[in-house]
Short mmCIF file of C-alpha atoms in Angstrom, two decimals:
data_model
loop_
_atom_site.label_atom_id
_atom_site.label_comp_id
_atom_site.label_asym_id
_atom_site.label_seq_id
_atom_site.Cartn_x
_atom_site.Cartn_y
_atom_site.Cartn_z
CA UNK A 33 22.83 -3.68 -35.87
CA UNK A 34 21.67 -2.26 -32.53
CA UNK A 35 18.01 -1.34 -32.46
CA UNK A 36 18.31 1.22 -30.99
CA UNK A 37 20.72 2.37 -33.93
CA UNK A 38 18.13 1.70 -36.47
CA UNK A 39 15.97 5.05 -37.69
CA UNK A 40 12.76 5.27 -37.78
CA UNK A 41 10.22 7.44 -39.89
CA UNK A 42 9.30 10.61 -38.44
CA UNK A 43 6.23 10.72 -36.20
CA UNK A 44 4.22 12.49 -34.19
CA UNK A 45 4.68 16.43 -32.69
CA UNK A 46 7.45 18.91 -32.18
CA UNK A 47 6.33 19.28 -28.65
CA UNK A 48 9.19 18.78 -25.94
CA UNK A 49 11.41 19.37 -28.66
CA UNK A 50 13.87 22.42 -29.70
CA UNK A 51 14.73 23.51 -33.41
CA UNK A 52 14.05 22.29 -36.47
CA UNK A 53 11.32 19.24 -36.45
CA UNK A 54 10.72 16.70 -39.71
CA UNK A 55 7.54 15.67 -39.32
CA UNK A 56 7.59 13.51 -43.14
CA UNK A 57 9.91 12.73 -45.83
CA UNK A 58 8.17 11.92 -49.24
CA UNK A 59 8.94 9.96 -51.12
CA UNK A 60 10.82 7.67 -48.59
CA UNK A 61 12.81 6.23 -51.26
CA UNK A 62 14.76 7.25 -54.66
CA UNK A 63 17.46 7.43 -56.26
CA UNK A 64 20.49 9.96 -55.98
CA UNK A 65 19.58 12.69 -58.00
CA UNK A 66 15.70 12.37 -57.29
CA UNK A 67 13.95 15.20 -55.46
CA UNK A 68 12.64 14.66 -52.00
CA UNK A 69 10.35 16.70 -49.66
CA UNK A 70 10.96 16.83 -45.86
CA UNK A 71 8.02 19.00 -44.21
CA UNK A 72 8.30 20.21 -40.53
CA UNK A 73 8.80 23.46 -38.31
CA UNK A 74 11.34 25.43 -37.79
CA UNK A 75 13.71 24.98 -40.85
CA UNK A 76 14.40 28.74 -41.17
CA UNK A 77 12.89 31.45 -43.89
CA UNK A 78 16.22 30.98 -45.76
CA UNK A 79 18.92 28.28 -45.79
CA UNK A 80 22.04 30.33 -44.96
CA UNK A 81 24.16 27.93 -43.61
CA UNK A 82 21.61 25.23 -43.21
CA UNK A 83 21.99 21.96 -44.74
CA UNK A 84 20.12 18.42 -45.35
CA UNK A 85 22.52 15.40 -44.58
CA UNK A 86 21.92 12.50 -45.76
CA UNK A 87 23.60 8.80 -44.52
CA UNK A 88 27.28 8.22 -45.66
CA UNK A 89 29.93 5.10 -45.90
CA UNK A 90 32.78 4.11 -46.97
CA UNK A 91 34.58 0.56 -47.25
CA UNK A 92 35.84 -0.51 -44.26
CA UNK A 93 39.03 -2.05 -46.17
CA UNK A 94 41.77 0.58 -46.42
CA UNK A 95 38.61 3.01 -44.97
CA UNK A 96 36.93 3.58 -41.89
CA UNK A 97 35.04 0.96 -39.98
CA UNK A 98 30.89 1.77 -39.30
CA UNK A 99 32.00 2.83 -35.90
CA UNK A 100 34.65 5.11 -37.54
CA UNK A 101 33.94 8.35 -35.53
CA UNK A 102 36.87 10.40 -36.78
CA UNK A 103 35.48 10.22 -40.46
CA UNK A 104 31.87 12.10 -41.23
CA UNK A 105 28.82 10.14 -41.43
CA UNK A 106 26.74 11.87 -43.21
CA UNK A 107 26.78 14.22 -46.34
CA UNK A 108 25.10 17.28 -48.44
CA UNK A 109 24.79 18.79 -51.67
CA UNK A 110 27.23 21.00 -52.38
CA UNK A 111 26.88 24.55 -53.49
CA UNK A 112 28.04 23.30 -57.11
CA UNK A 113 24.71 20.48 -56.71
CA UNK A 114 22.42 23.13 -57.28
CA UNK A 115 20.43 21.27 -55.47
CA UNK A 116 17.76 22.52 -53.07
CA UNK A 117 14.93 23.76 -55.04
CA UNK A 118 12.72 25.29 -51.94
CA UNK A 119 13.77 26.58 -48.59
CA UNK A 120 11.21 28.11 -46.36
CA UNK A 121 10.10 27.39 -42.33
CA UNK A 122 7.94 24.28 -42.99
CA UNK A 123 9.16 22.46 -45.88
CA UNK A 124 12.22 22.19 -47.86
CA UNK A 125 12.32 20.30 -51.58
CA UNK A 126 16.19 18.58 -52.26
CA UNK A 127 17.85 16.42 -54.56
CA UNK A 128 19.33 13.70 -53.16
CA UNK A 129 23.02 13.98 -52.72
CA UNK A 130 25.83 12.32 -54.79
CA UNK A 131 27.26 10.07 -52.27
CA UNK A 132 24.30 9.35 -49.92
CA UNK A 133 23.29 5.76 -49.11
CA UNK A 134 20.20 4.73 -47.31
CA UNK A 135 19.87 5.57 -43.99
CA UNK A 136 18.93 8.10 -41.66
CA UNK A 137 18.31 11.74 -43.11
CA UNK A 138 17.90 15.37 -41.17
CA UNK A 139 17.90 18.96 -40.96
CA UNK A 140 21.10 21.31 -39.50
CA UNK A 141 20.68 24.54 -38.70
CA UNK A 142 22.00 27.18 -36.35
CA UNK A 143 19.69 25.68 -34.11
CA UNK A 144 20.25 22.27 -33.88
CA UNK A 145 19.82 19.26 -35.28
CA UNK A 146 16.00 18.19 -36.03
CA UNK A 147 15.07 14.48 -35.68
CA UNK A 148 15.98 11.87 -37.82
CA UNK A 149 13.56 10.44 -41.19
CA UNK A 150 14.38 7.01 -42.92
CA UNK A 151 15.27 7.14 -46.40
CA UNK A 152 15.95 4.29 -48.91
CA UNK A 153 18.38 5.38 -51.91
CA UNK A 154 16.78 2.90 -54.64
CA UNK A 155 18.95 1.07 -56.75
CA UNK A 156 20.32 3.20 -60.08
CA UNK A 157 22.18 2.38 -63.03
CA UNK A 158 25.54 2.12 -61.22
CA UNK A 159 27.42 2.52 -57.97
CA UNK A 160 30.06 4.18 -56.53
CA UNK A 161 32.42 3.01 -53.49
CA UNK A 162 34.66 4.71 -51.35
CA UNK A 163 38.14 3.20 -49.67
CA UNK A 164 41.17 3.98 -48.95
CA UNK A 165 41.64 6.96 -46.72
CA UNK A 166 43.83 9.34 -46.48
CA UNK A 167 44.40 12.38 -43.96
CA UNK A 168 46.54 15.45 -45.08
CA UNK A 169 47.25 18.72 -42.90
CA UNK A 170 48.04 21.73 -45.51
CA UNK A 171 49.63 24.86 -44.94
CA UNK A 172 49.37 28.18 -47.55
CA UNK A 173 50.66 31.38 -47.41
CA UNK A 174 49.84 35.04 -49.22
CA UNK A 175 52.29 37.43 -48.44
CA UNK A 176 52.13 41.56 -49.72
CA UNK A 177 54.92 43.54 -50.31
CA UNK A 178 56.07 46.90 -52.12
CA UNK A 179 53.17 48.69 -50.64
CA UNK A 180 52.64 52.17 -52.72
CA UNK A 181 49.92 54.54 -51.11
CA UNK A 182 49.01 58.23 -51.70
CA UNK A 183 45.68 57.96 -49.46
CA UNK A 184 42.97 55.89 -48.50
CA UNK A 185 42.68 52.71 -49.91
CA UNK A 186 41.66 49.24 -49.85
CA UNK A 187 42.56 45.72 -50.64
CA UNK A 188 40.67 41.98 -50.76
CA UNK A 189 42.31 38.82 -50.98
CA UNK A 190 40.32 35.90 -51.55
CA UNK A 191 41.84 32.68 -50.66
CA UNK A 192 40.69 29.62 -51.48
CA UNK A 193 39.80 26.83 -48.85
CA UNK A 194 39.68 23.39 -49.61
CA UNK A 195 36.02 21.77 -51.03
CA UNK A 196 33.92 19.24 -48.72
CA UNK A 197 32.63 16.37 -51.38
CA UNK A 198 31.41 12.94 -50.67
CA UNK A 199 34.69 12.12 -51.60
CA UNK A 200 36.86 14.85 -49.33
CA UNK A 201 35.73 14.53 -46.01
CA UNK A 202 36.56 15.93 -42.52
CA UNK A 203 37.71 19.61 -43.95
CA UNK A 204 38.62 21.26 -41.34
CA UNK A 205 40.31 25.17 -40.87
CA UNK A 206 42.85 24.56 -38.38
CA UNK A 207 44.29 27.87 -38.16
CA UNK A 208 43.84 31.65 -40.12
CA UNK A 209 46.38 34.49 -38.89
CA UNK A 210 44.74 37.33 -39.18
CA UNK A 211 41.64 35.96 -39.04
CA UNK A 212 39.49 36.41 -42.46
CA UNK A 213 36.47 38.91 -42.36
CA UNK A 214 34.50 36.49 -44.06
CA UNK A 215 35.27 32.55 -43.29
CA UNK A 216 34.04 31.06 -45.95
CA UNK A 217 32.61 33.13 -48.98
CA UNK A 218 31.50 30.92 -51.91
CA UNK A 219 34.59 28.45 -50.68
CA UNK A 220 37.04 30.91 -49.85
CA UNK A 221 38.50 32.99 -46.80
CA UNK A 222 38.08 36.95 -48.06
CA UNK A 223 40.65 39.51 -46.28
CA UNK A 224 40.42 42.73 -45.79
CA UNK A 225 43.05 45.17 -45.33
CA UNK A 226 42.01 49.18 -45.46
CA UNK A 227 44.62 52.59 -45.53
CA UNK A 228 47.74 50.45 -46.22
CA UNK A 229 50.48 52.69 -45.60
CA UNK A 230 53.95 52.94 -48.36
CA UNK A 231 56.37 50.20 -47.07
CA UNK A 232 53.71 47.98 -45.16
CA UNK A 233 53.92 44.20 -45.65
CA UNK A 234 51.47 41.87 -45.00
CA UNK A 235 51.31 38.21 -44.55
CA UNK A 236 48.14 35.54 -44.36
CA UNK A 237 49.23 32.21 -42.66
CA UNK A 238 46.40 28.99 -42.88
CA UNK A 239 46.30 25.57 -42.10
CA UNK A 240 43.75 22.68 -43.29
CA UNK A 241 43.05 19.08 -42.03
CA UNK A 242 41.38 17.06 -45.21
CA UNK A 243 40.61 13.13 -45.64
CA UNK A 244 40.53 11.93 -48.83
CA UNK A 245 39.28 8.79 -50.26
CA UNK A 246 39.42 6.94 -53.72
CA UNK A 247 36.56 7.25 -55.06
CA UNK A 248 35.76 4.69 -58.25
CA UNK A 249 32.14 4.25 -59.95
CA UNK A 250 30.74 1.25 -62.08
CA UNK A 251 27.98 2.57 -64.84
CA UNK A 252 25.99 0.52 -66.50
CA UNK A 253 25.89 1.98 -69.88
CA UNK A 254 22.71 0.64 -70.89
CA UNK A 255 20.77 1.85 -68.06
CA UNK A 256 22.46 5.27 -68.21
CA UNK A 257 20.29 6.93 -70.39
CA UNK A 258 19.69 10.76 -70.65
CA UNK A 259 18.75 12.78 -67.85
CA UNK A 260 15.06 11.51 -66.70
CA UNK A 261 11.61 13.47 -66.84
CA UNK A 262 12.27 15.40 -64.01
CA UNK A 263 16.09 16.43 -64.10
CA UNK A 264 18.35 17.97 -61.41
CA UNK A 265 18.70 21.59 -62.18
CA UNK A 266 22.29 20.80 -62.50
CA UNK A 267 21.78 18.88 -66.37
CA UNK A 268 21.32 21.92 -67.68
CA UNK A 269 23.82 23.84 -65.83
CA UNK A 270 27.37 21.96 -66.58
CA UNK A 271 26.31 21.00 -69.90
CA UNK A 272 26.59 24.78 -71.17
CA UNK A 273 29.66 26.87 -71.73
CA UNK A 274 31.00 29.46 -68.95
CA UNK A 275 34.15 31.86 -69.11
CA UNK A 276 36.13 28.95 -68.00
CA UNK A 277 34.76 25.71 -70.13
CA UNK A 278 34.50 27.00 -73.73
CA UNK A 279 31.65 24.28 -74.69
CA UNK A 280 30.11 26.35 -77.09
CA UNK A 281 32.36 27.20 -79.91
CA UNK A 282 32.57 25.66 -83.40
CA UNK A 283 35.99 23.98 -82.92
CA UNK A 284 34.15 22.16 -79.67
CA UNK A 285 31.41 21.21 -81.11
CA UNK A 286 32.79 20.16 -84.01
CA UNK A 287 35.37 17.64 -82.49
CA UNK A 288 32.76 16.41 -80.01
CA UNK A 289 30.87 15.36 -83.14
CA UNK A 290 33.35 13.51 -84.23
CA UNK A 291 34.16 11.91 -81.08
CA UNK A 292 30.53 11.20 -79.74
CA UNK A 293 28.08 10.90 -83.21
CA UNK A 294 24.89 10.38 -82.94
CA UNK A 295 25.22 9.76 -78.70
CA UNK A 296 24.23 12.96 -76.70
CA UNK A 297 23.66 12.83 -73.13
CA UNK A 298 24.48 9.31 -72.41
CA UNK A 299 27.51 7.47 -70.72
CA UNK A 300 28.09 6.44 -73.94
CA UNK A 301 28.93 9.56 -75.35
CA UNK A 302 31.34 10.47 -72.11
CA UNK A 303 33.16 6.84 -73.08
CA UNK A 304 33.17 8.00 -76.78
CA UNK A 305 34.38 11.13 -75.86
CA UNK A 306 37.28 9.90 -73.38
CA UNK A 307 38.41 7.33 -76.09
CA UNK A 308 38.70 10.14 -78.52
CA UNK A 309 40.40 12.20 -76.44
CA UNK A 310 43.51 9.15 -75.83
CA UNK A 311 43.41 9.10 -79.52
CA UNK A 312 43.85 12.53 -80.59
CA UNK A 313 45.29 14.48 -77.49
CA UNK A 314 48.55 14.08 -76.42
CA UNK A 315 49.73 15.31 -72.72
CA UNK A 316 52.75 17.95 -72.27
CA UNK A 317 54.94 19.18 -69.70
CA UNK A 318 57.04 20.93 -72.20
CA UNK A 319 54.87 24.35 -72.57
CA UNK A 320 51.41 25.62 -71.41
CA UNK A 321 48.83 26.55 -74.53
CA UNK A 322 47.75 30.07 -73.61
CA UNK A 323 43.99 29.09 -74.52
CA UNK A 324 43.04 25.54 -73.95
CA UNK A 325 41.48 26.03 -77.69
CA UNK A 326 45.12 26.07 -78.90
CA UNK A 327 45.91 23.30 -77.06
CA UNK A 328 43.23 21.34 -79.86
CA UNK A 329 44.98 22.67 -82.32
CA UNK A 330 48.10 21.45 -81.87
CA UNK A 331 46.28 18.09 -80.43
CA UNK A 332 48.96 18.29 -77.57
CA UNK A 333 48.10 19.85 -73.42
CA UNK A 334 49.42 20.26 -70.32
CA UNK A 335 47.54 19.16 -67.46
CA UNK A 336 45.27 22.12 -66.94
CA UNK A 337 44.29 22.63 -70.80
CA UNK A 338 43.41 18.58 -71.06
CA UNK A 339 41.30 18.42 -68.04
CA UNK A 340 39.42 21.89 -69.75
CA UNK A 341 39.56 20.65 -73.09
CA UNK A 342 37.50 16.96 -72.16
CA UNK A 343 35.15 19.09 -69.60
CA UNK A 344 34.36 21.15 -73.13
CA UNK A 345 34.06 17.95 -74.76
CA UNK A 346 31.98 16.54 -72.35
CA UNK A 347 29.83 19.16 -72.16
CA UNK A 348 29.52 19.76 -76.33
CA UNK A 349 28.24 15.85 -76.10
CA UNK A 350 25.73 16.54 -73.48
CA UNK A 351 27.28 15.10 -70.54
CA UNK A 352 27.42 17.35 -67.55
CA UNK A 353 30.46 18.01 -66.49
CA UNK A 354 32.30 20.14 -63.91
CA UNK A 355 36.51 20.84 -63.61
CA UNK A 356 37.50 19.72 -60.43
CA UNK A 357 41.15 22.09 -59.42
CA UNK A 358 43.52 20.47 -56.51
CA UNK A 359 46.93 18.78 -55.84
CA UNK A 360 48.11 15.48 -56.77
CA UNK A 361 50.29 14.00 -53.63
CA UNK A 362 53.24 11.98 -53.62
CA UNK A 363 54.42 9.48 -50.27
CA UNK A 364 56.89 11.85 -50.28
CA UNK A 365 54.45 14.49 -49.20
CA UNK A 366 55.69 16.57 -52.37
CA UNK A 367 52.14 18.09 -53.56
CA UNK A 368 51.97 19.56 -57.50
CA UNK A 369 49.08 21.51 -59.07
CA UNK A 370 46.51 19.12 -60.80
CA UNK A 371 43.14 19.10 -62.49
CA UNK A 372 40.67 16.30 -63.08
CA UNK A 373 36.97 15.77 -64.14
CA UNK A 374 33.48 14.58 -62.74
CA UNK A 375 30.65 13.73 -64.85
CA UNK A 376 27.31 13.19 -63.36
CA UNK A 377 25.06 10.34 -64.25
CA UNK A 378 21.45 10.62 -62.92
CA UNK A 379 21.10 7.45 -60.09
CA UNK A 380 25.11 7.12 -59.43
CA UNK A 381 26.02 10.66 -58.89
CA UNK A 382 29.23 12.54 -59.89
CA UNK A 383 31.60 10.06 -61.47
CA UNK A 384 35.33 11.36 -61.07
CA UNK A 385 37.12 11.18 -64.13
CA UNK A 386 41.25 12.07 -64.78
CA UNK A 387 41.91 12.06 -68.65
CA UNK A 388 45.58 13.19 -67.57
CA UNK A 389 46.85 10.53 -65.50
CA UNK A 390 45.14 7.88 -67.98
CA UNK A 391 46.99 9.50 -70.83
CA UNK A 392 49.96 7.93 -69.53
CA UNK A 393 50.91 11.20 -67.89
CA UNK A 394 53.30 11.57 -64.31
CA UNK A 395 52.47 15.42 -63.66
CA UNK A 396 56.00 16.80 -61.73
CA UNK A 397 57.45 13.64 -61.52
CA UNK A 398 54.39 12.13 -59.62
CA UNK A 399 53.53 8.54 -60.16
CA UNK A 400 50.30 7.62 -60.42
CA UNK A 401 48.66 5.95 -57.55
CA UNK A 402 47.37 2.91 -59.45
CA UNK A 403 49.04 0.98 -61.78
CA UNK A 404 46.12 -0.01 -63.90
CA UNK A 405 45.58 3.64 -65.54
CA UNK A 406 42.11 2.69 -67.06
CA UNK A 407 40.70 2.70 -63.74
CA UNK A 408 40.71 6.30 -63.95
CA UNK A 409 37.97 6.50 -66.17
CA UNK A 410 35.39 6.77 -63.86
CA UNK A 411 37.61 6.92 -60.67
CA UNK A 412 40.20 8.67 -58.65
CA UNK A 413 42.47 7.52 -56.00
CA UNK A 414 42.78 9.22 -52.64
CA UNK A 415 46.63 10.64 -53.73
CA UNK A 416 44.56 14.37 -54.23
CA UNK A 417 43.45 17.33 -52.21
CA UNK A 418 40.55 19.40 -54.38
CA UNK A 419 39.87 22.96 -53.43
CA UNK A 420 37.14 23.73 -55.87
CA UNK A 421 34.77 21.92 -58.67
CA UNK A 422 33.65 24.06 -61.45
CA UNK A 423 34.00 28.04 -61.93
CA UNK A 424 33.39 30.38 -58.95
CA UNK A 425 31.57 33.39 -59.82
CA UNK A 426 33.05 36.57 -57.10
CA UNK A 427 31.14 39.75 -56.54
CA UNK A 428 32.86 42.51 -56.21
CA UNK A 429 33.70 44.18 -53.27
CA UNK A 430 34.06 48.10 -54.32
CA UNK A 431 32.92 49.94 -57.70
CA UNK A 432 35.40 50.04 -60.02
CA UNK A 433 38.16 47.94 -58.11
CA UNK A 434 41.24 46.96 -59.60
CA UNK A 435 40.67 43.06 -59.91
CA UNK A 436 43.47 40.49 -60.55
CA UNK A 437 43.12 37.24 -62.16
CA UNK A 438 45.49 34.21 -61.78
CA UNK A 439 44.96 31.53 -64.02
CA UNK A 440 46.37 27.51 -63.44
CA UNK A 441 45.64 27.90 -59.90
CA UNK A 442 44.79 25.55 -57.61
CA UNK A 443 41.12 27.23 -57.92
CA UNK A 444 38.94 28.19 -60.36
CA UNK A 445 37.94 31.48 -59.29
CA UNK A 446 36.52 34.69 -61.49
CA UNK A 447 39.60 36.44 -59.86
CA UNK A 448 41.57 36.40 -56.44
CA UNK A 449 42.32 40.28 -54.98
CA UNK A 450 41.08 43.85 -55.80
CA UNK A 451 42.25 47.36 -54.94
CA UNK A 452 40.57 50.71 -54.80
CA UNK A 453 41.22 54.37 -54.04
CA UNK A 454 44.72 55.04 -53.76
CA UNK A 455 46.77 51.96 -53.78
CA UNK A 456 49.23 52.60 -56.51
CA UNK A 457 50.71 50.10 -56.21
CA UNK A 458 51.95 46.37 -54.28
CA UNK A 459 53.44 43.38 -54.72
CA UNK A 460 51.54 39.51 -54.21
CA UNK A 461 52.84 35.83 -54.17
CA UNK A 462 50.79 33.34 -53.85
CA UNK A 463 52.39 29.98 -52.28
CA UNK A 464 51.44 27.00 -53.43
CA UNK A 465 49.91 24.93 -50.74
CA UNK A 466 52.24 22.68 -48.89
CA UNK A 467 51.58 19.04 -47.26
CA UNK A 468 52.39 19.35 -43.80
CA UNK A 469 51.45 16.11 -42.84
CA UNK A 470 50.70 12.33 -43.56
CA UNK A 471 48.01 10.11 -41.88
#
């Protein structure tokens, strides 16, 4: 490499120097997952916006080469990661990232970009690699029609925007007509249109620029033990139930029993699980289960019900788990909803799982991208656009707004528009999100 590529730890004073400063990063190694302090000036009171990155690669077969400067170098933890533990001016404690590698790690913030630390990400019970890239421009639509008004009123429309991962890369908003009040709210775009008048229409136009990459993890099974002395906050967060993942009733726990035994926590019990779930779930096209519960019954699901049903599962057996909610893509640039899985493993990261495709399943006619379908235990190709990873929790705009839910999205979202005073009534479609484009 060129020297004077090479980081270096961080020394001496801020002085000379604008925005945030790291003067130390302790430890200087760890593995992903592990929590590191960076201590400085100028990081901010709060983190907003702000974010830690962390050194990033991919393959350079079917990926981008080292030099690659159209593809991100660097990642953070997402908003799902849970993450940063303390924010304040002169010190900030974070987990490291799924994704990172070892390399050069700093601070972003509305001010700049502070100076650059060293840090090594120590060896863990797996690995995860990144190749084959792919570049998609997307195009959605929301459009509002048989506007009913007797006065003031309001309405929100939250639109969701496609997820930046260590495995989705480059997201970028091309275009928003109107432009959103809010940009980016909890990974959406949140409109706001006030005193609609009878008759008025309405129509929200975006476009997206996303690379994608297969993303495929090897896990040592005998090193990946349960989650270590000091876990990441997120262990105990996606291995509990929320209004999306019903983890915590009988028939749940009961069947993750049977599937995992005596195994709780451990890669084991996700492999025990996922065998289980080949063995006793069958996928459908044919119908959609109106609970994903039903769906166990019958021991048959459509796409969205299985990838819910082995998050549940997952989660029942101690594994955390999140429900990742996107498109699969065809060559043909033909796009259909899909869901998938990721399970994290302290030291490796978030290992993408997709019970569907390995269940021998084509969702809309869409082949899968690799032949061999057990590689999709613990990996996903690059075929796939996500918008969201786990269940996002809205606030409400108004008290006592009218709030409407839309289930087998594209996003998991607590709901996605609410009206108040007098909007009688109005009419919504949704598009699904179209593939513009092929790089």
């Amino acid at each position: 490499m060129n020297r004077a590529r090479l980081p270096v730890p961080a020394a001496g004073t801020k002085e000379g120097r604008s925005g945030p400063f790291v003067a130390s990063l302790s430890p200087e190694a760890g593995q992903v997952g592990s929590l590191g302090v960076l201590a400085g000036l100028d990081f901010g009171t709060s983190r907003e916006s702000s974010s830690v990155q962390f050194a990033w690669t991919a393959d350079s077969e079917g990926g981008p080469s080292s030099g690659d400067q159209s593809v991100p170098q660097s990642v953070s933890p997402s908003e799902a990661d849970l993450a940063y533990e303390l924010w304040s001016d002169k010190e900030i404690r974070v987990r490291v990232p799924d994704g990172a590698v070892s390399g050069p790690v700093y601070v972003e913030t509305g001010e700049g970009r502070s100076n650059a630390a060293f840090f090594r990400v120590a060896e863990g019970p797996g690995a995860k690699r990144y190749s084959s890239r792919s570049s998609y421009s997307l195009a959605a639509g929301i459009s509002v029609t048989k506007v009913k008004a007797s006065g003031a009123n309001e309405l929100y429309l939250w639109s969701p925007l496609p997820i930046s991962s260590s495995s989705q890369r480059l997201v970028r908003v091309l275009e928003e007509l109107p432009p959103p009040m809010v940009g980016d709210y909890r990974g959406t775009a949140l409109y706001r249109f006030s005193n609609l008048a009878t008759g008025k229409t309405l129509s929200i136009a975006q476009s997206f620029l996303v690379q994608s990459f297969a993303a495929e993890a090897t896990v040592d099974p005998r090193a990946a033990c349960a989650p270590q002395a000091d876990p990441p906050a997120l262990a105990a967060a996606y291995t509990e139930a929320d209004a999306l993942v019903p983890a915590g009733v009988p028939e749940i726990k009961e069947a993750a029993k049977k599937a995992a035994g005596s195994e709780r926590g451990t890669w084991r019990a996700a492999r025990l699980v996922w065998d289980w779930l080949g063995k006793n779930l069958a996928w459908t096209d044919r119908h959609e289960h109106e609970r994903p519960l039903d769906a166990l019954k019958d021991r048959s699901a459509d796409s969205y019900s299985y990838a819910i049903l082995a998050c549940a599962l997952m989660r029942a057996a101690g594994v955390p788990t999140l429900p990742v909610a996107g498109y699969l893509v065809a060559p043909s640039r033909r796009a259909v909803r899909h869901w998938w899985l990721e399970a994290y493993v302290y030291g490796v990261g978030w290992v993408p799982l997709d019970p569907v495709l390995a269940a021998g399943a084509s969702p809309g006619g869409i082949a899968p991208a690799w032949e061999d379908r057990t590689r999709y235990f613990g990996g996903v190709d690059g075929r796939r656009v996500a918008f969201s990873r786990g269940l996002t929790v809205l606030a409400p705009m108004t008290s006592g707004g009218r709030r409407a839910v839309k289930e087998r999205r594209w996003s998991f979202q607590s709901f996605y528009e609410e009206a108040s005073g007098a909007l009688d009534a109005y009419s919504s479609f949704w598009g699904d999100v179209e593939v513009t484009g092929m790089y």
